[in-house]
Amino acid sequence: MTTVLINGAWEVGENAGLPVVDPATEREICSVPSASEDQVRRAVEAAAAAQPAWAALEPWRRADALRAMAACLSQNRQELAELISAEVGKPLRKAGEDVDNAAVYLDYMAQWDRRIEGEIVPADNRDETILLTRVPVGVVAAITAWNYPLDLFIRKAAPALLTGNTMVVKPTEVTPLATIRAIELISEQKCVPDGVLNLVTGGGAVGARLCAHPLVNMITMTGHRDTGKRIMAGAAMTLARVSLELGGSAPAIVWKDADLDLAADAIAFASFENSGQVCTSSERILVHRDVHDDFVERLVERANRLKVGGARENVDLGPLVNRVQFQKVSEAIDVARAEGGTLRCGGHGLPSLPATGYWVRPTVMTDVTPEMSIFKDETFGPIAPVIRIDSFEEAIRLANATRYGLSAFLFSNDYRLIMRAQSELRFGEIYVNRTMGEALQGFHNGHQESGIGGEDGKHGVLKYTQIRTVYHRYG
Ligand SMILES: NC(=O)c1ccc[n+]([C@@H]2O[C@H](COP(=O)([O-])OP(=O)(O)OC[C@H]3O[C@@H](n4cnc5c(N)ncnc54)[C@H](O)[C@@H]3O)[C@@H](O)[C@H]2O)c1
């Protein structure tokens, strides 16, 4: 199996393979060989060699390359969706949406070709202009997580390539197949010149080797907070810039005047979609005492309505991605119950769930307190822990009682409280009276320990550029 792409040529990874497992059946789909140290080195060198010519192309030509990549994904939608569905365990319908989103993302980023602007600033000397222009960063290492594998790869590749950078991608070892196949299709169709987009496969050790290469100018990574910290510590040695999209533990405040049906719909989606394996998932539901019981009833009703099952069935949710994740989420539920939480619906190991596979039903837990582990840690599973609150001050205080800072939700119609929350919640993304889901033109960025940098929109493009100042004396 060739899974390493260096300068347009496919190679077999020289090190031992890592298994990719179907989480619905626990069966191994295949084993993906890891790139050796030498292969990682050559991939970075290929990206560095290809970068000047790629950057010298007119921006509209690079935009055309992105559009060709989009077409490539769309034309192979079914095949890519099946791979995503098999490796992540998500329903085929949703995996198809992931492919569509990736293609739309490429099209959106292609539109930035004529929009990246420089500046002219007044000079101190006569007959001189000062130009601030934007140039590429150089070689970008892209490291992805497993929950939306294709989208996370494209979210990095589209703006990086558009702005004249070249790239070495190291997809997650848990769900690498759709990314490998997408890059294979892109290279077969010659969407970009050789060396512009390179691929190395493997686990964290391969990622670490890639990040440490001195020719890597920027590392863009999506993953766990602890991995982000390790990458950042390593980057101190090469001074590569970093963009880290890390975890979250989003609070969702349901105030007493909220539209409870709207809040229950929104939170059911934000807590359970992709089996809770979304960085913006609502993981701490802070509900005003007056509406607590009413809200919980509505949330439980929605949780019970969700169908869990295999990719080809007409279901809403699949299994969790792997055994590690399954054990972590199952333990979070068990510990929360032992600490005094009340299981209102869902759970793991239920008779209604298949005996093999990593199944957890959408779970609502009440009587949760800020002292419990489920309040403190990112669970990344289909669990909605509900905490009773008495005042808006308490809601804000508990919402902010985390080192994460990715997303937060508020359900209320009180204008003053909404404005207060917008200024007092310490998160990069705040959803008011709606569920999660970012716009292409927004900026998905984690505050505090949820990351550095961010993706999408103008700011997500510009981070792949650096400013060059030209003092031009013409007198
Ligand atoms: N903020 C976001 O946009 C966003 C989106 C999706 C997922 N996430 C977060 O990702 C996490 C789940 O993903 P995961 O389990 O794949 O994360 P992870 O940190 O375990 O792995 C992410 C990637 O980092 C690589 N890696 C591991 N150690 C490395 C090292 N020392 N150097 C370089 N690379 C290394 C892995 O091989 C993988 O490709 C959750 O915390 C989730 O919240 C964040």
Short mmCIF file of C-alpha atoms and ligand atoms in Angstrom, two decimals:
data_model
loop_
_atom_site.label_atom_id
_atom_site.label_comp_id
_atom_site.label_asym_id
_atom_site.label_seq_id
_atom_site.Cartn_x
_atom_site.Cartn_y
_atom_site.Cartn_z
CA MET A 1 0.00 0.00 0.00
CA THR A 2 1.58 3.30 -1.09
CA THR A 3 0.69 6.02 1.37
CA VAL A 4 3.66 8.34 1.15
CA LEU A 5 3.79 11.00 -1.55
CA ILE A 6 7.06 12.81 -2.13
CA ASN A 7 7.48 15.20 -5.02
CA GLY A 8 4.70 13.55 -7.03
CA ALA A 9 5.97 9.97 -6.55
CA TRP A 10 4.18 7.41 -4.41
CA GLU A 11 6.13 5.19 -2.04
CA VAL A 12 5.39 2.53 0.52
CA GLY A 13 5.97 3.71 4.07
CA GLU A 14 9.22 2.12 5.24
CA ASN A 15 8.15 1.51 8.83
CA ALA A 16 5.62 -0.83 10.45
CA GLY A 17 1.97 -0.36 9.66
CA LEU A 18 -0.73 0.93 11.99
CA PRO A 19 -4.17 -0.72 11.84
CA VAL A 20 -7.25 1.23 10.81
CA VAL A 21 -10.30 -0.29 12.49
CA ASP A 22 -13.98 -0.11 11.59
CA PRO A 23 -15.50 1.08 14.88
CA ALA A 24 -18.86 -0.50 14.16
CA THR A 25 -17.44 -4.03 13.82
CA GLU A 26 -14.01 -3.75 15.49
CA ARG A 27 -12.58 -5.38 12.36
CA GLU A 28 -9.31 -4.15 10.88
CA ILE A 29 -9.94 -2.43 7.54
CA CYS A 30 -6.26 -2.31 6.62
CA SER A 31 -2.87 -1.45 7.98
CA VAL A 32 -1.22 1.81 6.93
CA PRO A 33 2.60 1.78 6.85
CA SER A 34 4.42 4.60 8.59
CA ALA A 35 6.87 6.91 6.89
CA SER A 36 10.50 6.53 7.93
CA GLU A 37 12.69 9.36 9.14
CA ASP A 38 14.28 9.53 5.71
CA GLN A 39 10.89 9.74 4.00
CA VAL A 40 9.78 12.57 6.27
CA ARG A 41 13.00 14.43 5.53
CA ARG A 42 12.62 13.97 1.79
CA ALA A 43 8.98 15.05 1.88
CA VAL A 44 9.91 18.31 3.59
CA GLU A 45 12.79 18.88 1.19
CA ALA A 46 10.46 18.31 -1.76
CA ALA A 47 8.01 20.85 -0.38
CA ALA A 48 10.81 23.36 0.16
CA ALA A 49 12.14 22.85 -3.38
CA ALA A 50 8.69 23.28 -4.96
CA GLN A 51 7.73 26.35 -2.95
CA PRO A 52 9.40 29.24 -4.87
CA ALA A 53 7.87 28.25 -8.23
CA TRP A 54 4.45 27.70 -6.66
CA ALA A 55 4.61 31.09 -4.95
CA ALA A 56 5.66 32.72 -8.22
CA LEU A 57 2.49 31.56 -10.00
CA GLU A 58 -0.24 34.13 -10.43
CA PRO A 59 -2.68 33.79 -7.51
CA TRP A 60 -5.58 33.03 -9.87
CA ARG A 61 -3.69 29.99 -11.13
CA ARG A 62 -3.39 28.69 -7.59
CA ALA A 63 -7.10 29.37 -7.15
CA ASP A 64 -7.74 27.29 -10.27
CA ALA A 65 -5.78 24.47 -8.66
CA LEU A 66 -8.06 24.66 -5.61
CA ARG A 67 -11.12 24.52 -7.86
CA ALA A 68 -9.68 21.47 -9.59
CA MET A 69 -9.18 19.85 -6.18
CA ALA A 70 -12.80 20.64 -5.31
CA ALA A 71 -14.00 19.03 -8.54
CA CYS A 72 -11.86 16.00 -7.81
CA LEU A 73 -13.48 15.50 -4.41
CA SER A 74 -17.01 16.06 -5.72
CA GLN A 75 -16.54 13.64 -8.62
CA ASN A 76 -15.45 10.97 -6.16
CA ARG A 77 -17.97 11.85 -3.47
CA GLN A 78 -19.34 8.35 -2.96
CA GLU A 79 -15.96 6.65 -2.65
CA LEU A 80 -14.62 9.25 -0.22
CA ALA A 81 -17.83 9.21 1.82
CA GLU A 82 -17.59 5.43 2.15
CA LEU A 83 -14.03 5.68 3.41
CA ILE A 84 -14.90 8.37 5.95
CA SER A 85 -17.92 6.43 7.05
CA ALA A 86 -15.96 3.19 7.48
CA GLU A 87 -13.02 4.67 9.38
CA VAL A 88 -14.86 7.22 11.56
CA GLY A 89 -18.02 5.15 11.93
CA LYS A 90 -20.34 7.97 10.95
CA PRO A 91 -23.50 7.47 8.89
CA LEU A 92 -22.83 7.50 5.15
CA ARG A 93 -25.22 10.41 4.65
CA LYS A 94 -23.17 12.57 7.05
CA ALA A 95 -19.88 11.43 5.53
CA GLY A 96 -21.21 12.58 2.14
CA GLU A 97 -21.88 15.99 3.68
CA ASP A 98 -18.25 16.08 4.87
CA VAL A 99 -17.08 15.63 1.27
CA ASP A 100 -19.44 18.38 0.07
CA ASN A 101 -18.19 20.70 2.80
CA ALA A 102 -14.58 20.07 1.82
CA ALA A 103 -15.33 20.93 -1.83
CA VAL A 104 -17.23 24.08 -0.84
CA TYR A 105 -14.33 25.08 1.39
CA LEU A 106 -11.89 24.84 -1.50
CA ASP A 107 -14.19 26.94 -3.68
CA TYR A 108 -14.53 29.55 -0.95
CA MET A 109 -10.78 29.78 -0.38
CA ALA A 110 -10.19 30.03 -4.15
CA GLN A 111 -12.11 33.31 -4.04
CA TRP A 112 -9.34 34.87 -1.95
CA ASP A 113 -6.98 34.94 -4.93
CA ARG A 114 -7.67 38.60 -5.74
CA ARG A 115 -8.46 39.73 -2.23
CA ILE A 116 -5.18 39.58 -0.37
CA GLU A 117 -4.05 43.15 -0.16
CA GLY A 118 -0.92 44.99 0.89
CA GLU A 119 -0.58 48.49 2.27
CA ILE A 120 1.28 51.67 1.40
CA VAL A 121 2.29 53.68 4.44
CA PRO A 122 3.81 57.18 4.57
CA ALA A 123 7.62 57.25 4.50
CA ASP A 124 9.85 59.39 6.71
CA ASN A 125 12.02 60.37 3.73
CA ARG A 126 11.08 62.31 0.61
CA ASP A 127 10.84 60.35 -2.62
CA GLU A 128 10.30 57.07 -0.85
CA THR A 129 7.37 54.72 -0.46
CA ILE A 130 6.96 52.00 2.10
CA LEU A 131 5.11 48.94 0.89
CA LEU A 132 3.80 46.25 3.19
CA THR A 133 3.23 43.15 1.09
CA ARG A 134 2.05 39.70 2.06
CA VAL A 135 4.28 36.76 1.14
CA PRO A 136 3.89 33.04 1.87
CA VAL A 137 5.28 31.57 5.06
CA GLY A 138 7.02 28.75 3.13
CA VAL A 139 6.68 25.07 4.01
CA VAL A 140 3.66 24.17 6.12
CA ALA A 141 3.32 20.92 8.08
CA ALA A 142 -0.33 19.93 8.50
CA ILE A 143 -1.31 17.50 11.27
CA THR A 144 -4.93 16.43 11.57
CA ALA A 145 -7.33 14.84 14.08
CA TRP A 146 -9.70 11.94 13.43
CA ASN A 147 -13.23 13.34 13.85
CA TYR A 148 -13.62 15.13 10.49
CA PRO A 149 -10.53 13.83 8.69
CA LEU A 150 -11.12 15.13 5.17
CA ASP A 151 -12.49 18.50 6.27
CA LEU A 152 -9.62 19.12 8.66
CA PHE A 153 -7.08 18.39 5.93
CA ILE A 154 -8.82 20.70 3.43
CA ARG A 155 -9.32 23.41 6.04
CA LYS A 156 -5.55 23.63 6.24
CA ALA A 157 -4.52 22.85 2.67
CA ALA A 158 -6.89 25.28 0.92
CA PRO A 159 -5.69 28.55 2.49
CA ALA A 160 -2.07 27.40 2.74
CA LEU A 161 -1.79 26.47 -0.94
CA LEU A 162 -3.80 29.46 -2.14
CA THR A 163 -1.34 31.84 -0.51
CA GLY A 164 1.70 30.20 -2.13
CA ASN A 165 2.88 27.81 0.55
CA THR A 166 3.68 24.16 -0.04
CA MET A 167 2.68 21.45 2.35
CA VAL A 168 3.50 18.12 3.96
CA VAL A 169 0.39 16.50 5.40
CA LYS A 170 0.45 13.95 8.21
CA PRO A 171 -3.11 12.73 8.61
CA THR A 172 -4.28 11.19 11.86
CA GLU A 173 -3.29 7.53 12.17
CA VAL A 174 -6.79 6.69 13.47
CA THR A 175 -8.70 7.71 10.32
CA PRO A 176 -6.16 8.37 7.53
CA LEU A 177 -7.87 6.61 4.61
CA ALA A 178 -10.07 9.36 3.15
CA THR A 179 -7.17 11.84 3.26
CA ILE A 180 -4.79 9.38 1.56
CA ARG A 181 -7.35 8.67 -1.16
CA ALA A 182 -8.16 12.37 -1.65
CA ILE A 183 -4.47 13.17 -2.11
CA GLU A 184 -4.15 10.22 -4.50
CA LEU A 185 -7.01 11.61 -6.61
CA ILE A 186 -5.57 15.13 -6.49
CA SER A 187 -2.18 13.83 -7.62
CA GLU A 188 -3.66 11.59 -10.35
CA GLN A 189 -5.53 14.59 -11.75
CA LYS A 190 -2.38 16.73 -11.44
CA CYS A 191 -4.32 19.50 -9.69
CA VAL A 192 -1.07 20.90 -8.27
CA PRO A 193 2.56 20.61 -9.45
CA ASP A 194 4.75 17.88 -7.98
CA GLY A 195 6.11 18.70 -4.56
CA VAL A 196 3.38 21.22 -3.68
CA LEU A 197 1.36 18.71 -1.68
CA ASN A 198 3.24 15.84 -0.01
CA LEU A 199 1.97 13.15 2.30
CA VAL A 200 3.54 11.13 5.11
CA THR A 201 1.59 8.62 7.18
CA GLY A 202 2.11 7.41 10.73
CA GLY A 203 1.44 8.29 14.33
CA GLY A 204 2.67 10.91 16.75
CA ALA A 205 6.35 10.02 16.26
CA VAL A 206 6.10 10.76 12.54
CA GLY A 207 4.26 13.98 13.35
CA ALA A 208 6.95 15.00 15.81
CA ARG A 209 9.70 14.28 13.27
CA LEU A 210 7.89 16.32 10.64
CA CYS A 211 7.37 19.27 13.00
CA ALA A 212 11.03 19.23 14.06
CA HIS A 213 12.43 19.56 10.53
CA PRO A 214 14.23 22.91 10.25
CA LEU A 215 12.79 23.59 6.78
CA VAL A 216 9.24 23.57 8.17
CA ASN A 217 8.22 27.22 8.59
CA MET A 218 4.78 26.67 10.02
CA ILE A 219 2.89 23.89 11.79
CA THR A 220 -0.88 23.83 11.57
CA MET A 221 -2.36 21.15 13.78
CA THR A 222 -5.78 20.03 14.99
CA GLY A 223 -5.90 17.73 17.97
CA HIS A 224 -5.71 17.35 21.69
CA ARG A 225 -4.52 20.14 23.97
CA ASP A 226 -1.61 18.07 25.33
CA THR A 227 -0.37 17.29 21.81
CA GLY A 228 -0.64 20.98 20.96
CA LYS A 229 1.53 21.86 23.93
CA ARG A 230 4.14 19.30 22.90
CA ILE A 231 4.17 20.65 19.34
CA MET A 232 4.55 24.19 20.58
CA ALA A 233 7.40 23.25 22.88
CA GLY A 234 9.16 21.55 19.94
CA ALA A 235 8.56 24.53 17.68
CA ALA A 236 10.60 26.64 20.06
CA MET A 237 13.68 24.88 18.66
CA THR A 238 13.05 25.84 15.03
CA LEU A 239 10.89 28.93 15.62
CA ALA A 240 8.32 27.54 13.21
CA ARG A 241 5.09 29.43 13.73
CA VAL A 242 2.20 27.38 15.06
CA SER A 243 -1.53 27.35 14.55
CA LEU A 244 -3.21 24.99 16.98
CA GLU A 245 -6.90 24.02 16.95
CA LEU A 246 -7.34 22.14 20.19
CA GLY A 247 -10.08 20.77 22.39
CA GLY A 248 -12.94 22.44 24.18
CA SER A 249 -15.49 22.00 26.93
CA ALA A 250 -18.25 24.26 25.74
CA PRO A 251 -20.77 25.59 28.24
CA ALA A 252 -24.38 26.10 27.16
CA ILE A 253 -26.38 28.49 29.35
CA VAL A 254 -30.14 28.01 29.24
CA TRP A 255 -31.63 31.06 30.93
CA LYS A 256 -35.15 31.05 32.42
CA ASP A 257 -36.64 33.08 29.54
CA ALA A 258 -35.18 30.82 26.81
CA ASP A 259 -37.28 29.23 24.12
CA LEU A 260 -36.93 25.72 25.57
CA ASP A 261 -37.76 23.85 22.38
CA LEU A 262 -35.19 25.83 20.46
CA ALA A 263 -32.63 25.29 23.23
CA ALA A 264 -33.33 21.55 23.43
CA ASP A 265 -33.06 21.11 19.65
CA ALA A 266 -29.86 23.12 19.52
CA ILE A 267 -28.22 21.41 22.48
CA ALA A 268 -29.27 17.93 21.36
CA PHE A 269 -27.44 18.59 18.11
CA ALA A 270 -24.47 20.31 19.77
CA SER A 271 -24.02 17.52 22.34
CA PHE A 272 -24.72 14.42 20.26
CA GLU A 273 -23.81 15.15 16.63
CA ASN A 274 -20.96 12.93 15.41
CA SER A 275 -21.50 11.07 18.70
CA GLY A 276 -20.28 14.12 20.59
CA GLN A 277 -16.90 13.98 18.87
CA VAL A 278 -16.82 17.62 17.85
CA CYS A 279 -14.50 20.23 19.34
CA THR A 280 -17.40 22.70 19.70
CA SER A 281 -19.74 20.17 21.38
CA SER A 282 -21.75 21.49 24.32
CA GLU A 283 -20.32 19.56 27.27
CA ARG A 284 -21.66 21.51 30.26
CA ILE A 285 -25.33 22.49 30.15
CA LEU A 286 -26.04 25.22 32.72
CA VAL A 287 -29.81 25.48 33.19
CA HIS A 288 -31.74 27.96 35.32
CA ARG A 289 -33.48 26.29 38.25
CA ASP A 290 -36.95 27.53 37.17
CA VAL A 291 -36.84 25.74 33.82
CA HIS A 292 -34.49 22.87 34.71
CA ASP A 293 -37.02 20.03 34.83
CA ASP A 294 -38.94 21.22 31.81
CA PHE A 295 -35.74 21.58 29.76
CA VAL A 296 -34.35 18.20 30.83
CA GLU A 297 -37.57 16.49 29.81
CA ARG A 298 -37.33 18.04 26.34
CA LEU A 299 -33.64 17.16 25.98
CA VAL A 300 -34.22 13.55 27.06
CA GLU A 301 -37.07 13.26 24.58
CA ARG A 302 -34.78 14.41 21.76
CA ALA A 303 -31.91 12.17 22.89
CA ASN A 304 -34.21 9.15 22.90
CA ARG A 305 -35.44 9.99 19.42
CA LEU A 306 -31.94 9.77 17.89
CA LYS A 307 -31.22 6.56 16.03
CA VAL A 308 -27.85 4.94 16.61
CA GLY A 309 -26.56 2.33 14.21
CA GLY A 310 -24.35 1.23 11.33
CA ALA A 311 -23.28 3.49 8.50
CA ARG A 312 -25.65 2.09 5.93
CA GLU A 313 -28.75 2.24 8.08
CA ASN A 314 -30.85 5.37 8.17
CA VAL A 315 -29.43 6.55 11.49
CA ASP A 316 -28.35 9.78 13.15
CA LEU A 317 -25.26 8.57 14.97
CA GLY A 318 -22.65 5.88 14.62
CA PRO A 319 -20.29 4.39 17.20
CA LEU A 320 -17.37 6.18 18.83
CA VAL A 321 -14.20 6.15 16.79
CA ASN A 322 -12.11 3.57 18.65
CA ARG A 323 -11.64 1.55 21.81
CA VAL A 324 -9.64 4.26 23.57
CA GLN A 325 -12.39 6.79 23.00
CA PHE A 326 -15.09 4.29 23.96
CA GLN A 327 -13.38 3.43 27.24
CA LYS A 328 -12.80 7.10 28.05
CA VAL A 329 -16.45 8.04 27.45
CA SER A 330 -17.83 4.94 29.22
CA GLU A 331 -15.64 5.68 32.21
CA ALA A 332 -16.77 9.32 32.25
CA ILE A 333 -20.37 8.14 32.51
CA ASP A 334 -19.60 5.59 35.22
CA VAL A 335 -17.53 8.01 37.28
CA ALA A 336 -20.19 10.72 36.99
CA ARG A 337 -22.80 8.28 38.31
CA ALA A 338 -20.53 7.24 41.15
CA GLU A 339 -19.97 10.90 42.00
CA GLY A 340 -23.71 11.52 42.35
CA GLY A 341 -24.92 12.19 38.81
CA THR A 342 -28.29 10.81 37.70
CA LEU A 343 -28.43 9.03 34.36
CA ARG A 344 -31.63 10.24 32.67
CA CYS A 345 -31.14 8.38 29.40
CA GLY A 346 -28.47 6.72 27.28
CA GLY A 347 -25.26 5.09 28.45
CA HIS A 348 -23.03 2.27 27.23
CA GLY A 349 -23.32 -1.50 27.31
CA LEU A 350 -27.10 -1.33 26.79
CA PRO A 351 -28.99 -4.43 25.58
CA SER A 352 -30.31 -2.36 22.66
CA LEU A 353 -26.75 -1.79 21.39
CA PRO A 354 -24.69 -4.31 19.39
CA ALA A 355 -22.25 -6.43 21.41
CA THR A 356 -19.30 -5.58 19.16
CA GLY A 357 -18.38 -2.02 18.23
CA TYR A 358 -17.89 1.11 20.28
CA TRP A 359 -21.49 2.11 20.98
CA VAL A 360 -22.74 4.74 23.38
CA ARG A 361 -26.29 6.07 23.23
CA PRO A 362 -26.94 9.83 23.58
CA THR A 363 -26.70 10.36 27.31
CA VAL A 364 -28.30 13.01 29.53
CA MET A 365 -26.95 13.27 33.06
CA THR A 366 -28.46 15.50 35.75
CA ASP A 367 -27.44 16.43 39.31
CA VAL A 368 -24.02 17.29 37.94
CA THR A 369 -21.91 19.66 40.02
CA PRO A 370 -18.77 21.66 39.19
CA GLU A 371 -16.74 19.38 41.47
CA MET A 372 -17.39 16.32 39.29
CA SER A 373 -14.81 15.14 36.73
CA ILE A 374 -17.38 15.25 33.95
CA PHE A 375 -17.61 19.00 34.47
CA LYS A 376 -13.86 19.50 34.39
CA ASP A 377 -12.60 17.34 31.50
CA GLU A 378 -13.34 17.29 27.77
CA THR A 379 -15.24 13.99 27.29
CA PHE A 380 -15.62 14.16 23.50
CA GLY A 381 -18.58 11.80 23.65
CA PRO A 382 -22.39 11.94 23.35
CA ILE A 383 -22.99 13.15 26.89
CA ALA A 384 -24.99 16.19 27.99
CA PRO A 385 -24.24 16.84 31.68
CA VAL A 386 -26.82 19.24 33.17
CA ILE A 387 -25.98 21.62 36.03
CA ARG A 388 -28.62 23.67 37.86
CA ILE A 389 -27.90 27.40 38.20
CA ASP A 390 -29.57 30.15 40.21
CA SER A 391 -28.17 33.39 38.84
CA PHE A 392 -26.62 34.79 35.70
CA GLU A 393 -23.42 35.55 37.63
CA GLU A 394 -23.19 31.89 38.58
CA ALA A 395 -23.81 30.84 34.97
CA ILE A 396 -20.98 33.03 33.68
CA ARG A 397 -18.65 32.01 36.48
CA LEU A 398 -19.22 28.29 35.89
CA ALA A 399 -19.10 28.68 32.11
CA ASN A 400 -15.68 30.30 32.46
CA ALA A 401 -14.44 27.75 35.02
CA THR A 402 -12.28 25.93 32.49
CA ARG A 403 -8.87 26.32 30.92
CA TYR A 404 -10.48 25.72 27.53
CA GLY A 405 -11.96 28.59 25.53
CA LEU A 406 -13.25 27.37 22.18
CA SER A 407 -17.02 27.77 22.08
CA ALA A 408 -19.97 28.67 24.30
CA PHE A 409 -23.73 28.79 23.85
CA LEU A 410 -26.40 31.05 25.35
CA PHE A 411 -30.15 30.67 25.13
CA SER A 412 -32.05 33.75 26.27
CA ASN A 413 -34.11 36.59 24.85
CA ASP A 414 -32.91 39.16 27.33
CA TYR A 415 -30.92 41.64 25.28
CA ARG A 416 -28.91 42.91 28.26
CA LEU A 417 -27.89 39.42 29.34
CA ILE A 418 -26.91 38.49 25.80
CA MET A 419 -24.69 41.56 25.57
CA ARG A 420 -23.18 40.82 28.97
CA ALA A 421 -22.44 37.24 28.00
CA GLN A 422 -20.77 38.37 24.78
CA SER A 423 -18.33 40.44 26.75
CA GLU A 424 -17.84 38.19 29.79
CA LEU A 425 -17.62 34.67 28.30
CA ARG A 426 -13.96 33.83 27.67
CA PHE A 427 -14.40 31.86 24.45
CA GLY A 428 -13.45 32.38 20.81
CA GLU A 429 -16.83 31.41 19.40
CA ILE A 430 -20.20 32.26 21.00
CA TYR A 431 -23.50 30.93 19.69
CA VAL A 432 -26.59 32.85 20.81
CA ASN A 433 -29.92 31.07 20.38
CA ARG A 434 -28.51 28.63 17.88
CA THR A 435 -26.61 25.39 17.63
CA MET A 436 -22.95 24.89 16.62
CA GLY A 437 -21.71 25.18 13.06
CA GLU A 438 -19.21 27.74 11.79
CA ALA A 439 -19.51 29.88 8.68
CA LEU A 440 -16.76 29.86 6.06
CA GLN A 441 -16.29 33.61 6.55
CA GLY A 442 -16.12 33.46 10.36
CA PHE A 443 -13.02 32.69 12.43
CA HIS A 444 -12.88 29.39 14.29
CA ASN A 445 -10.35 30.05 17.02
CA GLY A 446 -9.82 28.79 20.51
CA HIS A 447 -8.96 31.16 23.32
CA GLN A 448 -6.94 30.09 26.36
CA GLU A 449 -5.84 26.42 26.08
CA SER A 450 -8.11 25.71 23.11
CA GLY A 451 -5.51 26.94 20.72
CA ILE A 452 -3.47 29.57 19.01
CA GLY A 453 -4.36 31.03 15.64
CA GLY A 454 -7.55 29.85 14.01
CA GLU A 455 -9.19 28.87 10.75
CA ASP A 456 -11.66 30.17 8.15
CA GLY A 457 -12.40 33.57 6.68
CA LYS A 458 -9.99 36.43 6.21
CA HIS A 459 -8.00 35.76 9.36
CA GLY A 460 -7.69 32.06 8.53
CA VAL A 461 -6.17 32.92 5.15
CA LEU A 462 -3.87 35.68 6.30
CA LYS A 463 -2.20 33.51 8.92
CA TYR A 464 -0.54 31.59 6.08
CA THR A 465 1.16 34.80 4.97
CA GLN A 466 3.79 37.01 6.52
CA ILE A 467 4.41 40.70 5.96
CA ARG A 468 7.37 41.96 4.01
CA THR A 469 8.19 45.67 4.26
CA VAL A 470 9.80 47.29 1.23
CA TYR A 471 11.40 50.75 1.56
CA HIS A 472 11.46 51.98 -2.00
CA ARG A 473 13.61 55.10 -2.61
CA TYR A 474 12.98 56.54 -6.02
CA GLY A 475 14.38 60.09 -5.77
N1 LIG B 1 -10.37 23.09 17.62
C1 LIG B 1 -10.66 22.36 16.57
O1 LIG B 1 -10.89 22.88 15.49
C2 LIG B 1 -10.72 20.86 16.70
C3 LIG B 1 -11.32 20.11 15.69
C4 LIG B 1 -11.35 18.72 15.81
C5 LIG B 1 -10.80 18.10 16.93
N2 LIG B 1 -10.21 18.86 17.89
C6 LIG B 1 -9.64 18.22 19.09
O2 LIG B 1 -8.87 17.07 18.73
C7 LIG B 1 -8.87 16.12 19.80
C8 LIG B 1 -9.16 14.75 19.25
O3 LIG B 1 -8.27 14.45 18.22
P1 LIG B 1 -7.08 13.39 18.34
O4 LIG B 1 -7.40 12.39 19.40
O5 LIG B 1 -6.76 12.95 16.97
O6 LIG B 1 -5.89 14.32 18.88
P2 LIG B 1 -4.36 13.93 19.08
O7 LIG B 1 -3.75 15.15 19.68
O8 LIG B 1 -4.20 12.65 19.78
O9 LIG B 1 -3.80 13.71 17.59
C9 LIG B 1 -3.86 14.73 16.63
C10 LIG B 1 -2.74 14.56 15.64
O10 LIG B 1 -1.50 14.87 16.25
C11 LIG B 1 -0.55 13.85 15.94
N3 LIG B 1 0.47 13.84 16.99
C12 LIG B 1 0.45 13.18 18.18
N4 LIG B 1 1.56 13.46 18.88
C13 LIG B 1 2.29 14.32 18.13
C14 LIG B 1 3.53 14.99 18.32
N5 LIG B 1 4.25 14.85 19.43
N6 LIG B 1 3.98 15.81 17.33
C15 LIG B 1 3.26 16.00 16.21
N7 LIG B 1 2.08 15.38 15.98
C16 LIG B 1 1.60 14.56 16.93
C17 LIG B 1 -1.39 12.61 15.83
O11 LIG B 1 -0.70 11.60 15.15
C18 LIG B 1 -2.60 13.15 15.08
O12 LIG B 1 -2.35 13.24 13.71
C19 LIG B 1 -9.92 16.61 20.78
O13 LIG B 1 -9.30 17.24 21.88
C20 LIG B 1 -10.70 17.63 19.96
O14 LIG B 1 -11.36 18.61 20.72
C21 LIG B 1 -10.16 20.22 17.80
#
